[in-house]
């Protein structure tokens, strides 16, 4: 009886490749899924988010000075993590640090929900101390988690699929954020900003975040080889940095822009709640419109950036955007309906500037002093952005009587951002673009751009992972 021919031996190399491919597909699926359920708490944790603004204006009204400090704390966290994240990464993997920091960030929000009934509602000073102390701790954990997440993503997502994968992922996450903004706005408005309403939003977001952390932890990611350490000494890198004139001008522009955007940025949402009479539902809708406008315009801005370069497109986007910001100086309860169109326009016109800002920074960072340049840029812009809202809150709380009532004070203050921002464009015009640095050189460098996006209501930028779509030779 003839016997069956023996099966050819399995190629170990093919089996290993198939296993890695299956793991990568699973990791990408987990990455998208965890992002969907993480968006509620990530969106809520942004400075000047709808939920935070409602908390400090409707449930526990605090002074304008305290709101200014609140808006500065995420930038304080961005600054402090510069000294913490590199040390932690030497001890543990970026994945372990990301999950740990995100878990602590989650616990901070759970603690807020638990202790909300004990925050004194009739004592603005006491309420401010409670909320500011909590938000400082929460912001520090969030900053570490955000930067190490970017590092972790760069380690295991192959360069050849980053743009395509994150493009699809970002679209899904933008939809998730819009649903959360509208739903949470409805809950807070429906329940009249009660403690129970805020606890429902907080605990619901925290429950979803648990699934996000689980999917992050069980993802079978396979890191690539770590980048080689820099060859130059710190003194040599400092010399390279000092000779990089365009990069230093870019940092100066970033500081000017950060001051302009953040000085009164946290007060736009406060203005809508207090002076215009918007409900949390209304604020959630206009913020969602900004997300939609930004998401729809991003592909067009990306095409313009690739075709004409970053600087001219950034200037054009900045002019369109900041000229429209002067309309805030005439908004009042009688014409507040214009805010729906204004927020959509803001989202659509700002996307080109913010996307170009990161891409231009990618090109200007000197390769010989990458880490020093990143730290210097993040430190300078974080410090300026942290000081700005404190100054803005002080101005609003101590505005002279000659300025008029609260509405007129806000109108006067809202003229500051477009004037300074458009003046800062002259610094931008002095920048010369050079060859781009690799993406791995700037993981985490987009942190302040994303945080400022939250201040300005451009939370769609939180979802955006900035990648270079141009094909490269070699590498993963």
mmCIF file of C-alpha atoms in Angstrom, residues 32-240:
data_model
loop_
_atom_site.group_PDB
_atom_site.id
_atom_site.type_symbol
_atom_site.label_atom_id
_atom_site.label_comp_id
_atom_site.label_asym_id
_atom_site.label_seq_id
_atom_site.Cartn_x
_atom_site.Cartn_y
_atom_site.Cartn_z
ATOM 1 C CA UNK A 32 -7.587 51.797 17.672
ATOM 2 C CA UNK A 33 -9.948 50.247 20.206
ATOM 3 C CA UNK A 34 -8.147 51.677 23.219
ATOM 4 C CA UNK A 35 -8.073 55.120 21.622
ATOM 5 C CA UNK A 36 -11.856 55.110 21.156
ATOM 6 C CA UNK A 37 -12.584 54.437 24.824
ATOM 7 C CA UNK A 38 -9.740 56.673 26.067
ATOM 8 C CA UNK A 39 -11.009 59.782 24.266
ATOM 9 C CA UNK A 40 -13.603 60.803 26.900
ATOM 10 C CA UNK A 41 -11.104 61.157 29.735
ATOM 11 C CA UNK A 42 -8.350 62.522 27.472
ATOM 12 C CA UNK A 43 -10.690 65.184 26.071
ATOM 13 C CA UNK A 44 -12.004 66.050 29.523
ATOM 14 C CA UNK A 45 -8.451 66.484 30.877
ATOM 15 C CA UNK A 46 -7.528 69.190 28.363
ATOM 16 C CA UNK A 47 -7.136 72.720 29.737
ATOM 17 C CA UNK A 48 -10.306 74.770 29.181
ATOM 18 C CA UNK A 49 -12.259 71.648 28.242
ATOM 19 C CA UNK A 50 -16.013 71.920 28.368
ATOM 20 C CA UNK A 51 -16.278 69.701 31.455
ATOM 21 C CA UNK A 52 -13.549 71.472 33.430
ATOM 22 C CA UNK A 53 -14.881 74.903 32.493
ATOM 23 C CA UNK A 54 -18.385 73.910 33.578
ATOM 24 C CA UNK A 55 -16.957 72.587 36.838
ATOM 25 C CA UNK A 56 -15.269 75.900 37.765
ATOM 26 C CA UNK A 57 -18.014 78.205 36.471
ATOM 27 C CA UNK A 58 -21.272 76.376 37.194
ATOM 28 C CA UNK A 59 -20.735 73.825 39.962
ATOM 29 C CA UNK A 60 -17.876 75.389 41.944
ATOM 30 C CA UNK A 61 -17.512 78.988 40.749
ATOM 31 C CA UNK A 62 -13.957 80.234 41.342
ATOM 32 C CA UNK A 63 -12.208 83.512 40.537
ATOM 33 C CA UNK A 64 -10.743 84.410 37.160
ATOM 34 C CA UNK A 65 -7.290 84.328 38.734
ATOM 35 C CA UNK A 66 -7.842 80.713 39.820
ATOM 36 C CA UNK A 67 -9.081 79.772 36.333
ATOM 37 C CA UNK A 68 -5.887 81.289 34.890
ATOM 38 C CA UNK A 69 -3.771 79.126 37.193
ATOM 39 C CA UNK A 70 -5.879 76.108 36.231
ATOM 40 C CA UNK A 71 -5.115 76.746 32.547
ATOM 41 C CA UNK A 72 -1.385 76.912 33.273
ATOM 42 C CA UNK A 73 -1.078 73.598 35.098
ATOM 43 C CA UNK A 74 -0.959 71.281 32.029
ATOM 44 C CA UNK A 75 2.012 73.289 30.769
ATOM 45 C CA UNK A 76 3.648 73.002 34.176
ATOM 46 C CA UNK A 77 3.199 69.243 33.803
ATOM 47 C CA UNK A 78 4.743 69.360 30.325
ATOM 48 C CA UNK A 79 7.753 71.190 31.752
ATOM 49 C CA UNK A 80 8.257 68.911 34.755
ATOM 50 C CA UNK A 81 8.041 65.727 32.697
ATOM 51 C CA UNK A 82 11.179 66.826 30.806
ATOM 52 C CA UNK A 83 13.173 65.883 33.902
ATOM 53 C CA UNK A 84 11.160 62.777 34.775
ATOM 54 C CA UNK A 85 10.397 60.847 31.574
ATOM 55 C CA UNK A 86 14.019 60.308 30.392
ATOM 56 C CA UNK A 87 14.959 58.934 33.810
ATOM 57 C CA UNK A 88 11.988 56.590 33.952
ATOM 58 C CA UNK A 89 12.670 55.221 30.460
ATOM 59 C CA UNK A 90 16.134 54.133 31.618
ATOM 60 C CA UNK A 91 14.526 51.911 34.273
ATOM 61 C CA UNK A 92 11.433 50.568 32.527
ATOM 62 C CA UNK A 93 10.080 50.135 29.018
ATOM 63 C CA UNK A 94 8.075 52.967 27.479
ATOM 64 C CA UNK A 95 5.032 50.688 27.397
ATOM 65 C CA UNK A 96 5.212 49.989 31.143
ATOM 66 C CA UNK A 97 5.666 53.679 31.948
ATOM 67 C CA UNK A 98 2.769 54.643 29.673
ATOM 68 C CA UNK A 99 0.346 52.214 31.298
ATOM 69 C CA UNK A 100 1.516 53.099 34.819
ATOM 70 C CA UNK A 101 1.293 56.866 34.304
ATOM 71 C CA UNK A 102 -2.070 56.566 32.535
ATOM 72 C CA UNK A 103 -3.360 54.394 35.400
ATOM 73 C CA UNK A 104 -2.305 57.030 37.946
ATOM 74 C CA UNK A 105 -3.946 59.687 35.775
ATOM 75 C CA UNK A 106 -7.129 57.600 35.782
ATOM 76 C CA UNK A 107 -6.991 57.217 39.575
ATOM 77 C CA UNK A 108 -6.671 60.988 39.948
ATOM 78 C CA UNK A 109 -9.950 61.459 38.082
ATOM 79 C CA UNK A 110 -11.640 58.735 40.120
ATOM 80 C CA UNK A 111 -10.458 60.538 43.258
ATOM 81 C CA UNK A 112 -12.024 63.767 41.981
ATOM 82 C CA UNK A 113 -15.330 62.004 41.447
ATOM 83 C CA UNK A 114 -15.213 60.450 44.903
ATOM 84 C CA UNK A 115 -14.352 63.684 46.710
ATOM 85 C CA UNK A 116 -16.589 66.059 44.739
ATOM 86 C CA UNK A 117 -19.267 66.205 47.488
ATOM 87 C CA UNK A 118 -16.610 67.353 49.975
ATOM 88 C CA UNK A 119 -15.433 70.303 47.880
ATOM 89 C CA UNK A 120 -17.012 73.410 49.471
ATOM 90 C CA UNK A 121 -19.500 74.927 47.024
ATOM 91 C CA UNK A 122 -19.980 78.128 49.019
ATOM 92 C CA UNK A 123 -16.267 78.807 49.465
ATOM 93 C CA UNK A 124 -14.617 79.823 46.140
ATOM 94 C CA UNK A 125 -11.166 80.022 47.688
ATOM 95 C CA UNK A 126 -11.412 76.604 49.305
ATOM 96 C CA UNK A 127 -12.859 75.057 46.144
ATOM 97 C CA UNK A 128 -10.045 76.574 44.079
ATOM 98 C CA UNK A 129 -7.375 75.085 46.359
ATOM 99 C CA UNK A 130 -8.956 71.643 46.107
ATOM 100 C CA UNK A 131 -9.335 71.716 42.327
ATOM 101 C CA UNK A 132 -5.932 73.289 41.595
ATOM 102 C CA UNK A 133 -4.067 70.822 43.805
ATOM 103 C CA UNK A 134 -5.829 67.891 42.194
ATOM 104 C CA UNK A 135 -5.347 69.168 38.626
ATOM 105 C CA UNK A 136 -1.616 69.739 39.128
ATOM 106 C CA UNK A 137 -1.103 66.106 40.137
ATOM 107 C CA UNK A 138 -3.376 64.874 37.343
ATOM 108 C CA UNK A 139 -1.611 67.027 34.725
ATOM 109 C CA UNK A 140 1.804 65.685 35.700
ATOM 110 C CA UNK A 141 0.663 62.077 35.292
ATOM 111 C CA UNK A 142 -1.032 62.952 31.995
ATOM 112 C CA UNK A 143 2.088 64.664 30.626
ATOM 113 C CA UNK A 144 4.302 61.655 31.365
ATOM 114 C CA UNK A 145 1.740 59.259 29.869
ATOM 115 C CA UNK A 146 1.369 61.377 26.722
ATOM 116 C CA UNK A 147 5.081 61.648 25.973
ATOM 117 C CA UNK A 148 5.939 58.016 26.732
ATOM 118 C CA UNK A 149 2.930 56.866 24.674
ATOM 119 C CA UNK A 150 4.386 58.690 21.666
ATOM 120 C CA UNK A 151 7.759 57.037 22.318
ATOM 121 C CA UNK A 152 6.141 53.625 22.611
ATOM 122 C CA UNK A 153 4.157 54.069 19.393
ATOM 123 C CA UNK A 154 7.318 55.054 17.509
ATOM 124 C CA UNK A 155 9.015 51.883 18.735
ATOM 125 C CA UNK A 156 6.615 49.314 17.317
ATOM 126 C CA UNK A 157 4.501 50.859 14.511
ATOM 127 C CA UNK A 158 6.421 50.413 11.233
ATOM 128 C CA UNK A 159 7.143 53.676 9.449
ATOM 129 C CA UNK A 160 5.694 52.433 6.167
ATOM 130 C CA UNK A 161 2.150 52.176 7.604
ATOM 131 C CA UNK A 162 2.097 55.013 10.148
ATOM 132 C CA UNK A 163 0.470 57.693 8.013
ATOM 133 C CA UNK A 164 -2.203 55.373 6.606
ATOM 134 C CA UNK A 165 -3.001 53.674 9.912
ATOM 135 C CA UNK A 166 -3.110 56.799 12.060
ATOM 136 C CA UNK A 167 -5.067 58.658 9.416
ATOM 137 C CA UNK A 168 -7.881 56.123 9.761
ATOM 138 C CA UNK A 169 -7.475 55.912 13.536
ATOM 139 C CA UNK A 170 -7.652 59.680 13.940
ATOM 140 C CA UNK A 171 -10.908 59.869 11.988
ATOM 141 C CA UNK A 172 -12.478 57.251 14.261
ATOM 142 C CA UNK A 173 -11.200 58.980 17.397
ATOM 143 C CA UNK A 174 -12.526 62.340 16.243
ATOM 144 C CA UNK A 175 -15.981 60.791 15.980
ATOM 145 C CA UNK A 176 -15.557 59.352 19.489
ATOM 146 C CA UNK A 177 -14.603 62.785 20.864
ATOM 147 C CA UNK A 178 -17.564 64.473 19.177
ATOM 148 C CA UNK A 179 -19.977 61.914 20.663
ATOM 149 C CA UNK A 180 -18.485 62.436 24.121
ATOM 150 C CA UNK A 181 -18.669 66.232 23.913
ATOM 151 C CA UNK A 182 -22.306 66.220 22.875
ATOM 152 C CA UNK A 183 -23.326 63.490 25.342
ATOM 153 C CA UNK A 184 -21.512 64.990 28.333
ATOM 154 C CA UNK A 185 -22.843 68.457 27.486
ATOM 155 C CA UNK A 186 -26.374 67.061 27.441
ATOM 156 C CA UNK A 187 -25.903 65.260 30.792
ATOM 157 C CA UNK A 188 -24.487 68.318 32.568
ATOM 158 C CA UNK A 189 -27.198 70.605 31.179
ATOM 159 C CA UNK A 190 -30.008 68.140 31.829
ATOM 160 C CA UNK A 191 -28.997 67.604 35.454
ATOM 161 C CA UNK A 192 -28.334 71.309 36.053
ATOM 162 C CA UNK A 193 -24.582 70.913 36.767
ATOM 163 C CA UNK A 194 -25.225 68.914 39.907
ATOM 164 C CA UNK A 195 -22.559 66.858 41.653
ATOM 165 C CA UNK A 196 -24.352 63.729 40.426
ATOM 166 C CA UNK A 197 -24.060 64.945 36.805
ATOM 167 C CA UNK A 198 -20.321 65.522 37.054
ATOM 168 C CA UNK A 199 -19.817 62.210 38.814
ATOM 169 C CA UNK A 200 -21.738 60.418 36.063
ATOM 170 C CA UNK A 201 -19.481 61.952 33.379
ATOM 171 C CA UNK A 202 -16.293 61.305 35.365
ATOM 172 C CA UNK A 203 -17.051 57.739 36.408
ATOM 173 C CA UNK A 204 -18.374 56.850 32.951
ATOM 174 C CA UNK A 205 -15.178 58.124 31.343
ATOM 175 C CA UNK A 206 -13.045 56.348 33.948
ATOM 176 C CA UNK A 207 -14.855 53.051 33.376
ATOM 177 C CA UNK A 208 -14.152 53.242 29.641
ATOM 178 C CA UNK A 209 -10.506 54.117 30.328
ATOM 179 C CA UNK A 210 -10.067 50.803 32.160
ATOM 180 C CA UNK A 211 -10.625 48.939 28.889
ATOM 181 C CA UNK A 212 -8.116 51.235 27.189
ATOM 182 C CA UNK A 213 -5.420 50.420 29.753
ATOM 183 C CA UNK A 214 -6.113 46.701 29.513
ATOM 184 C CA UNK A 215 -5.755 46.708 25.728
ATOM 185 C CA UNK A 216 -2.539 48.697 25.976
ATOM 186 C CA UNK A 217 -1.075 46.246 28.464
ATOM 187 C CA UNK A 218 -1.945 43.027 26.608
ATOM 188 C CA UNK A 219 -0.818 44.334 23.202
ATOM 189 C CA UNK A 220 2.029 42.021 22.059
ATOM 190 C CA UNK A 221 4.137 44.881 20.722
ATOM 191 C CA UNK A 222 7.621 44.117 19.427
ATOM 192 C CA UNK A 223 9.981 47.099 19.716
ATOM 193 C CA UNK A 224 12.565 47.829 17.064
ATOM 194 C CA UNK A 225 16.192 48.366 17.965
ATOM 195 C CA UNK A 226 16.689 51.483 20.115
ATOM 196 C CA UNK A 227 18.372 54.477 18.447
ATOM 197 C CA UNK A 228 22.111 54.851 19.082
ATOM 198 C CA UNK A 229 23.152 57.347 21.761
ATOM 199 C CA UNK A 230 24.336 60.789 20.569
ATOM 200 C CA UNK A 231 28.026 60.998 19.830
ATOM 201 C CA UNK A 232 28.455 64.670 20.680
ATOM 202 C CA UNK A 233 29.030 65.909 24.210
ATOM 203 C CA UNK A 234 26.587 68.284 25.861
ATOM 204 C CA UNK A 235 28.918 71.228 25.195
ATOM 205 C CA UNK A 236 29.209 70.307 21.508
ATOM 206 C CA UNK A 237 25.433 69.966 21.251
ATOM 207 C CA UNK A 238 24.997 73.375 22.883
ATOM 208 C CA UNK A 239 27.337 74.852 20.272
ATOM 209 C CA UNK A 240 25.314 73.259 17.480
#
